[in-house]
Amino acid sequence: MKDIKLVKLIGDINKSNIDEINNLGIGVEIQSFPQNILDEDYSTIISDCKNKLKNFSNVISLHGSSFDLNPGSTDKKVIELTKYRYMQSVEIAKEIGAKYVIFHSQLNPLLSVDKIRKLKLENQIKFWQDFMNEINDIDVTILLENEYDENPEEILYIVESVNSPKLRICLDTGHILAYSKKSLEEWVVSAKDFITYIHLHFNDGKNDSHSKPSYEQLIYFKNIIEEAKINPILSLEYSFENEVEEINRVRHVLSQT
């Protein structure tokens, strides 16, 4: 892989060495705005992010609200709340200079009635069409992340139907391994035209443990991405203490020929 674009997760921005991250040439995915604070005053967190990131020259992304929201709901009040929370995330992204906002797909694989599944899919498409129109003048790209999705078909159907360059896919490798009936290779082959961003982490295929990838797992991932001929942003969604060591390790493995 060439021109590898890496991103590190950031919880509390005041506990992160942003200058070191910037000097390493990697981006940040801000996860500092959990839903439980969104009805309170979070202006201080925004100010801290703006101050810390004012000279940041790499990718800035934001993980948006995810829990208990449903853009495919048939309940207007649920849609209103979902839109309100999502718009809060977009406005936060605008304030801190994030160009990507990640939302979970909110697709439920346990729905077994085809009529209901199709209705909720169509509701999602309308939701995102309306949402894209409302944020048309804001310089952000919305990324739908697979979570419990068993296959790529429905998330692809949504993105293809909305047909907006501002709505793309964040592929989550760990969620595929833990929850999907399709392999990582099958997901990448199917969704490669829409994959802008990847949450990179691994697990045992049973629990979404967000484990650090081994050398063999990184080679496995690299081969899949190279075969698909895509070069998405890679967000390292697992814990590591030594940033220089881990970034150099991942870059070294992924750049091998």
CSV table of N, CA and C in Angstrom, one decimal, residues 69-160:
chain,number,residue,atom,x,y,z
A,69,LEU,N,-30.7,5.6,18.3
A,69,LEU,CA,-31.2,6.4,17.2
A,69,LEU,C,-31.6,5.5,16.0
A,70,ASN,N,-32.5,6.0,15.1
A,70,ASN,CA,-33.0,5.2,14.1
A,70,ASN,C,-33.5,6.0,12.9
A,71,PRO,N,-32.7,6.2,11.9
A,71,PRO,CA,-33.1,7.0,10.7
A,71,PRO,C,-34.1,6.2,9.8
A,72,GLY,N,-34.4,5.0,10.1
A,72,GLY,CA,-35.3,4.2,9.4
A,72,GLY,C,-36.7,4.0,10.1
A,73,SER,N,-36.8,4.7,11.2
A,73,SER,CA,-38.0,4.5,12.0
A,73,SER,C,-39.3,5.0,11.3
A,74,THR,N,-40.4,4.4,11.7
A,74,THR,CA,-41.7,4.8,11.2
A,74,THR,C,-42.4,5.7,12.2
A,75,ASP,N,-41.7,6.1,13.3
A,75,ASP,CA,-42.2,7.0,14.3
A,75,ASP,C,-41.6,8.4,14.0
A,76,LYS,N,-42.4,9.4,13.8
A,76,LYS,CA,-41.9,10.7,13.5
A,76,LYS,C,-41.1,11.3,14.6
A,77,LYS,N,-41.5,11.0,15.8
A,77,LYS,CA,-40.7,11.5,17.0
A,77,LYS,C,-39.3,11.0,17.0
A,78,VAL,N,-39.2,9.7,16.7
A,78,VAL,CA,-37.9,9.0,16.7
A,78,VAL,C,-37.0,9.7,15.6
A,79,ILE,N,-37.7,9.9,14.4
A,79,ILE,CA,-37.0,10.5,13.3
A,79,ILE,C,-36.5,11.9,13.7
A,80,GLU,N,-37.4,12.7,14.4
A,80,GLU,CA,-37.0,14.0,14.8
A,80,GLU,C,-35.8,14.0,15.8
A,81,LEU,N,-35.8,13.1,16.7
A,81,LEU,CA,-34.7,13.0,17.7
A,81,LEU,C,-33.4,12.6,16.9
A,82,THR,N,-33.5,11.6,16.0
A,82,THR,CA,-32.4,11.1,15.3
A,82,THR,C,-31.8,12.3,14.5
A,83,LYS,N,-32.6,13.0,13.8
A,83,LYS,CA,-32.1,14.1,13.0
A,83,LYS,C,-31.5,15.2,13.9
A,84,TYR,N,-32.1,15.5,15.0
A,84,TYR,CA,-31.6,16.5,16.0
A,84,TYR,C,-30.2,16.1,16.4
A,85,ARG,N,-30.0,14.8,16.9
A,85,ARG,CA,-28.7,14.4,17.3
A,85,ARG,C,-27.7,14.4,16.2
A,86,TYR,N,-28.1,13.9,15.0
A,86,TYR,CA,-27.1,13.9,13.9
A,86,TYR,C,-26.7,15.3,13.5
A,87,MET,N,-27.7,16.2,13.6
A,87,MET,CA,-27.3,17.6,13.2
A,87,MET,C,-26.4,18.2,14.2
A,88,GLN,N,-26.6,17.8,15.5
A,88,GLN,CA,-25.7,18.3,16.5
A,88,GLN,C,-24.3,17.8,16.2
A,89,SER,N,-24.1,16.6,15.8
A,89,SER,CA,-22.8,16.0,15.4
A,89,SER,C,-22.2,16.8,14.3
A,90,VAL,N,-23.0,17.1,13.3
A,90,VAL,CA,-22.5,17.8,12.1
A,90,VAL,C,-22.1,19.2,12.5
A,91,GLU,N,-22.8,19.9,13.4
A,91,GLU,CA,-22.5,21.2,13.8
A,91,GLU,C,-21.2,21.2,14.6
A,92,ILE,N,-21.0,20.2,15.5
A,92,ILE,CA,-19.8,20.0,16.2
A,92,ILE,C,-18.6,19.8,15.3
A,93,ALA,N,-18.8,19.0,14.3
A,93,ALA,CA,-17.8,18.8,13.2
A,93,ALA,C,-17.4,20.1,12.6
A,94,LYS,N,-18.4,20.9,12.2
A,94,LYS,CA,-18.1,22.2,11.6
A,94,LYS,C,-17.3,23.1,12.5
A,95,GLU,N,-17.6,23.1,13.8
A,95,GLU,CA,-16.9,23.9,14.8
A,95,GLU,C,-15.5,23.5,14.9
A,96,ILE,N,-15.2,22.2,15.0
A,96,ILE,CA,-13.8,21.8,15.3
A,96,ILE,C,-13.0,21.5,14.0
A,97,GLY,N,-13.6,21.6,12.8
A,97,GLY,CA,-12.9,21.4,11.6
A,97,GLY,C,-12.8,20.0,11.1
A,98,ALA,N,-13.7,19.2,11.6
A,98,ALA,CA,-13.7,17.8,11.1
A,98,ALA,C,-14.4,17.7,9.8
A,99,LYS,N,-13.9,16.9,8.8
A,99,LYS,CA,-14.4,16.8,7.5
A,99,LYS,C,-15.2,15.5,7.3
A,100,TYR,N,-15.2,14.6,8.3
A,100,TYR,CA,-15.9,13.4,8.2
A,100,TYR,C,-16.7,13.2,9.5
A,101,VAL,N,-17.9,12.7,9.4
A,101,VAL,CA,-18.8,12.4,10.6
A,101,VAL,C,-19.3,11.0,10.4
A,102,ILE,N,-19.1,10.1,11.4
A,102,ILE,CA,-19.4,8.7,11.3
A,102,ILE,C,-20.6,8.4,12.1
A,103,PHE,N,-21.6,7.8,11.4
A,103,PHE,CA,-22.8,7.3,12.1
A,103,PHE,C,-23.0,5.8,11.8
A,104,HIS,N,-23.5,5.1,12.8
A,104,HIS,CA,-23.8,3.7,12.6
A,104,HIS,C,-25.0,3.5,11.6
A,105,SER,N,-24.9,2.4,10.9
A,105,SER,CA,-26.0,2.2,9.9
A,105,SER,C,-27.4,2.0,10.5
A,106,GLN,N,-27.4,1.5,11.8
A,106,GLN,CA,-28.7,1.3,12.5
A,106,GLN,C,-29.6,0.3,11.8
A,107,LEU,N,-29.0,-0.6,11.1
A,107,LEU,CA,-29.7,-1.7,10.4
A,107,LEU,C,-29.8,-2.9,11.4
A,108,ASN,N,-31.0,-3.5,11.4
A,108,ASN,CA,-31.3,-4.6,12.4
A,108,ASN,C,-31.4,-5.9,11.6
A,109,PRO,N,-30.4,-6.8,11.8
A,109,PRO,CA,-30.4,-8.1,11.0
A,109,PRO,C,-31.5,-9.0,11.6
A,110,LEU,N,-32.1,-8.7,12.7
A,110,LEU,CA,-33.1,-9.6,13.3
A,110,LEU,C,-34.5,-9.4,12.7
A,111,LEU,N,-34.6,-8.3,12.0
A,111,LEU,CA,-35.9,-8.1,11.3
A,111,LEU,C,-36.1,-9.2,10.3
A,112,SER,N,-37.1,-10.0,10.4
A,112,SER,CA,-37.3,-11.2,9.5
A,112,SER,C,-38.4,-11.0,8.5
A,113,VAL,N,-39.2,-9.9,8.7
A,113,VAL,CA,-40.4,-9.7,7.8
A,113,VAL,C,-39.9,-8.8,6.7
A,114,ASP,N,-39.9,-9.3,5.4
A,114,ASP,CA,-39.4,-8.5,4.3
A,114,ASP,C,-40.0,-7.2,4.1
A,115,LYS,N,-41.3,-7.1,4.3
A,115,LYS,CA,-42.1,-5.9,4.1
A,115,LYS,C,-41.6,-4.8,5.1
A,116,ILE,N,-41.3,-5.2,6.4
A,116,ILE,CA,-40.8,-4.2,7.3
A,116,ILE,C,-39.4,-3.8,7.0
A,117,ARG,N,-38.6,-4.8,6.6
A,117,ARG,CA,-37.2,-4.5,6.3
A,117,ARG,C,-37.1,-3.5,5.1
A,118,LYS,N,-37.9,-3.7,4.1
A,118,LYS,CA,-38.0,-2.8,3.0
A,118,LYS,C,-38.5,-1.4,3.3
A,119,LEU,N,-39.5,-1.4,4.2
A,119,LEU,CA,-40.1,-0.1,4.6
A,119,LEU,C,-39.0,0.7,5.4
A,120,LYS,N,-38.3,0.1,6.3
A,120,LYS,CA,-37.2,0.8,7.1
A,120,LYS,C,-36.1,1.2,6.2
A,121,LEU,N,-35.8,0.4,5.2
A,121,LEU,CA,-34.7,0.8,4.2
A,121,LEU,C,-35.2,2.1,3.4
A,122,GLU,N,-36.4,2.1,3.0
A,122,GLU,CA,-36.9,3.2,2.2
A,122,GLU,C,-37.0,4.5,3.1
A,123,ASN,N,-37.3,4.3,4.4
A,123,ASN,CA,-37.4,5.4,5.3
A,123,ASN,C,-35.9,6.0,5.5
A,124,GLN,N,-35.0,5.1,5.6
A,124,GLN,CA,-33.6,5.5,5.7
A,124,GLN,C,-33.2,6.4,4.5
A,125,ILE,N,-33.5,5.9,3.3
A,125,ILE,CA,-33.1,6.6,2.1
A,125,ILE,C,-33.7,8.0,2.1
A,126,LYS,N,-35.0,8.1,2.4
A,126,LYS,CA,-35.6,9.4,2.5
A,126,LYS,C,-34.9,10.3,3.6
A,127,PHE,N,-34.7,9.7,4.7
A,127,PHE,CA,-34.0,10.4,5.8
A,127,PHE,C,-32.7,11.0,5.3
A,128,TRP,N,-31.9,10.2,4.7
A,128,TRP,CA,-30.6,10.7,4.2
A,128,TRP,C,-30.6,11.6,3.1
A,129,GLN,N,-31.6,11.5,2.2
A,129,GLN,CA,-31.8,12.4,1.1
A,129,GLN,C,-32.1,13.8,1.7
A,130,ASP,N,-33.0,13.8,2.6
A,130,ASP,CA,-33.4,15.1,3.3
A,130,ASP,C,-32.2,15.7,4.0
A,131,PHE,N,-31.5,14.8,4.7
A,131,PHE,CA,-30.4,15.3,5.5
A,131,PHE,C,-29.3,15.9,4.7
A,132,MET,N,-29.0,15.2,3.6
A,132,MET,CA,-27.9,15.7,2.7
A,132,MET,C,-28.3,17.1,2.1
A,133,ASN,N,-29.6,17.3,1.8
A,133,ASN,CA,-30.0,18.6,1.3
A,133,ASN,C,-29.8,19.6,2.4
A,134,GLU,N,-30.0,19.3,3.6
A,134,GLU,CA,-29.9,20.3,4.7
A,134,GLU,C,-28.5,20.7,5.0
A,135,ILE,N,-27.5,19.7,4.8
A,135,ILE,CA,-26.1,20.0,5.1
A,135,ILE,C,-25.3,20.3,3.8
A,136,ASN,N,-26.0,20.6,2.7
A,136,ASN,CA,-25.4,20.8,1.5
A,136,ASN,C,-24.2,21.8,1.5
A,137,ASP,N,-24.4,22.8,2.3
A,137,ASP,CA,-23.4,23.9,2.3
A,137,ASP,C,-22.4,23.7,3.4
A,138,ILE,N,-22.4,22.6,4.1
A,138,ILE,CA,-21.4,22.3,5.1
A,138,ILE,C,-20.4,21.3,4.6
A,139,ASP,N,-19.1,21.6,4.8
A,139,ASP,CA,-18.0,20.9,4.2
A,139,ASP,C,-17.7,19.6,5.0
A,140,VAL,N,-18.7,18.7,5.0
A,140,VAL,CA,-18.5,17.4,5.7
A,140,VAL,C,-19.0,16.3,4.9
A,141,THR,N,-18.4,15.1,5.0
A,141,THR,CA,-18.9,13.9,4.4
A,141,THR,C,-19.4,13.0,5.5
A,142,ILE,N,-20.6,12.5,5.3
A,142,ILE,CA,-21.2,11.5,6.2
A,142,ILE,C,-20.8,10.1,5.9
A,143,LEU,N,-20.3,9.4,6.9
A,143,LEU,CA,-19.9,8.0,6.7
A,143,LEU,C,-20.8,7.0,7.4
A,144,LEU,N,-21.5,6.1,6.7
A,144,LEU,CA,-22.3,5.1,7.4
A,144,LEU,C,-21.4,3.9,7.7
A,145,GLU,N,-21.4,3.5,9.0
A,145,GLU,CA,-20.6,2.4,9.5
A,145,GLU,C,-21.4,1.2,9.7
A,146,ASN,N,-21.0,0.1,9.1
A,146,ASN,CA,-21.7,-1.2,9.4
A,146,ASN,C,-21.4,-1.6,10.9
A,147,GLU,N,-22.5,-2.1,11.5
A,147,GLU,CA,-22.3,-2.5,12.9
A,147,GLU,C,-22.8,-4.0,13.0
A,148,TYR,N,-24.1,-4.2,13.1
A,148,TYR,CA,-24.6,-5.6,13.2
A,148,TYR,C,-25.0,-6.1,11.9
A,149,ASP,N,-24.7,-5.4,10.8
A,149,ASP,CA,-25.1,-5.8,9.5
A,149,ASP,C,-24.5,-7.2,9.1
A,150,GLU,N,-25.3,-8.0,8.6
A,150,GLU,CA,-24.9,-9.4,8.3
A,150,GLU,C,-24.2,-9.4,6.9
A,151,ASN,N,-24.5,-8.5,6.1
A,151,ASN,CA,-24.0,-8.4,4.7
A,151,ASN,C,-24.0,-7.0,4.2
A,152,PRO,N,-23.3,-6.7,3.2
A,152,PRO,CA,-23.1,-5.3,2.7
A,152,PRO,C,-24.3,-4.8,1.9
A,153,GLU,N,-25.3,-5.7,1.6
A,153,GLU,CA,-26.3,-5.3,0.6
A,153,GLU,C,-27.1,-4.1,1.0
A,154,GLU,N,-27.6,-4.1,2.2
A,154,GLU,CA,-28.5,-3.0,2.6
A,154,GLU,C,-27.8,-1.6,2.8
A,155,ILE,N,-26.7,-1.6,3.4
A,155,ILE,CA,-26.0,-0.3,3.5
A,155,ILE,C,-25.6,0.2,2.1
A,156,LEU,N,-25.2,-0.7,1.2
A,156,LEU,CA,-24.9,-0.3,-0.2
A,156,LEU,C,-26.2,0.2,-0.9
A,157,TYR,N,-27.3,-0.4,-0.6
A,157,TYR,CA,-28.6,0.0,-1.2
A,157,TYR,C,-28.9,1.4,-0.8
A,158,ILE,N,-28.7,1.7,0.5
A,158,ILE,CA,-28.9,3.1,1.0
A,158,ILE,C,-28.0,4.1,0.3
A,159,VAL,N,-26.7,3.8,0.3
A,159,VAL,CA,-25.8,4.8,-0.2
A,159,VAL,C,-26.0,5.0,-1.7
A,160,GLU,N,-26.2,3.9,-2.4
A,160,GLU,CA,-26.4,4.0,-3.9
A,160,GLU,C,-27.7,4.7,-4.2
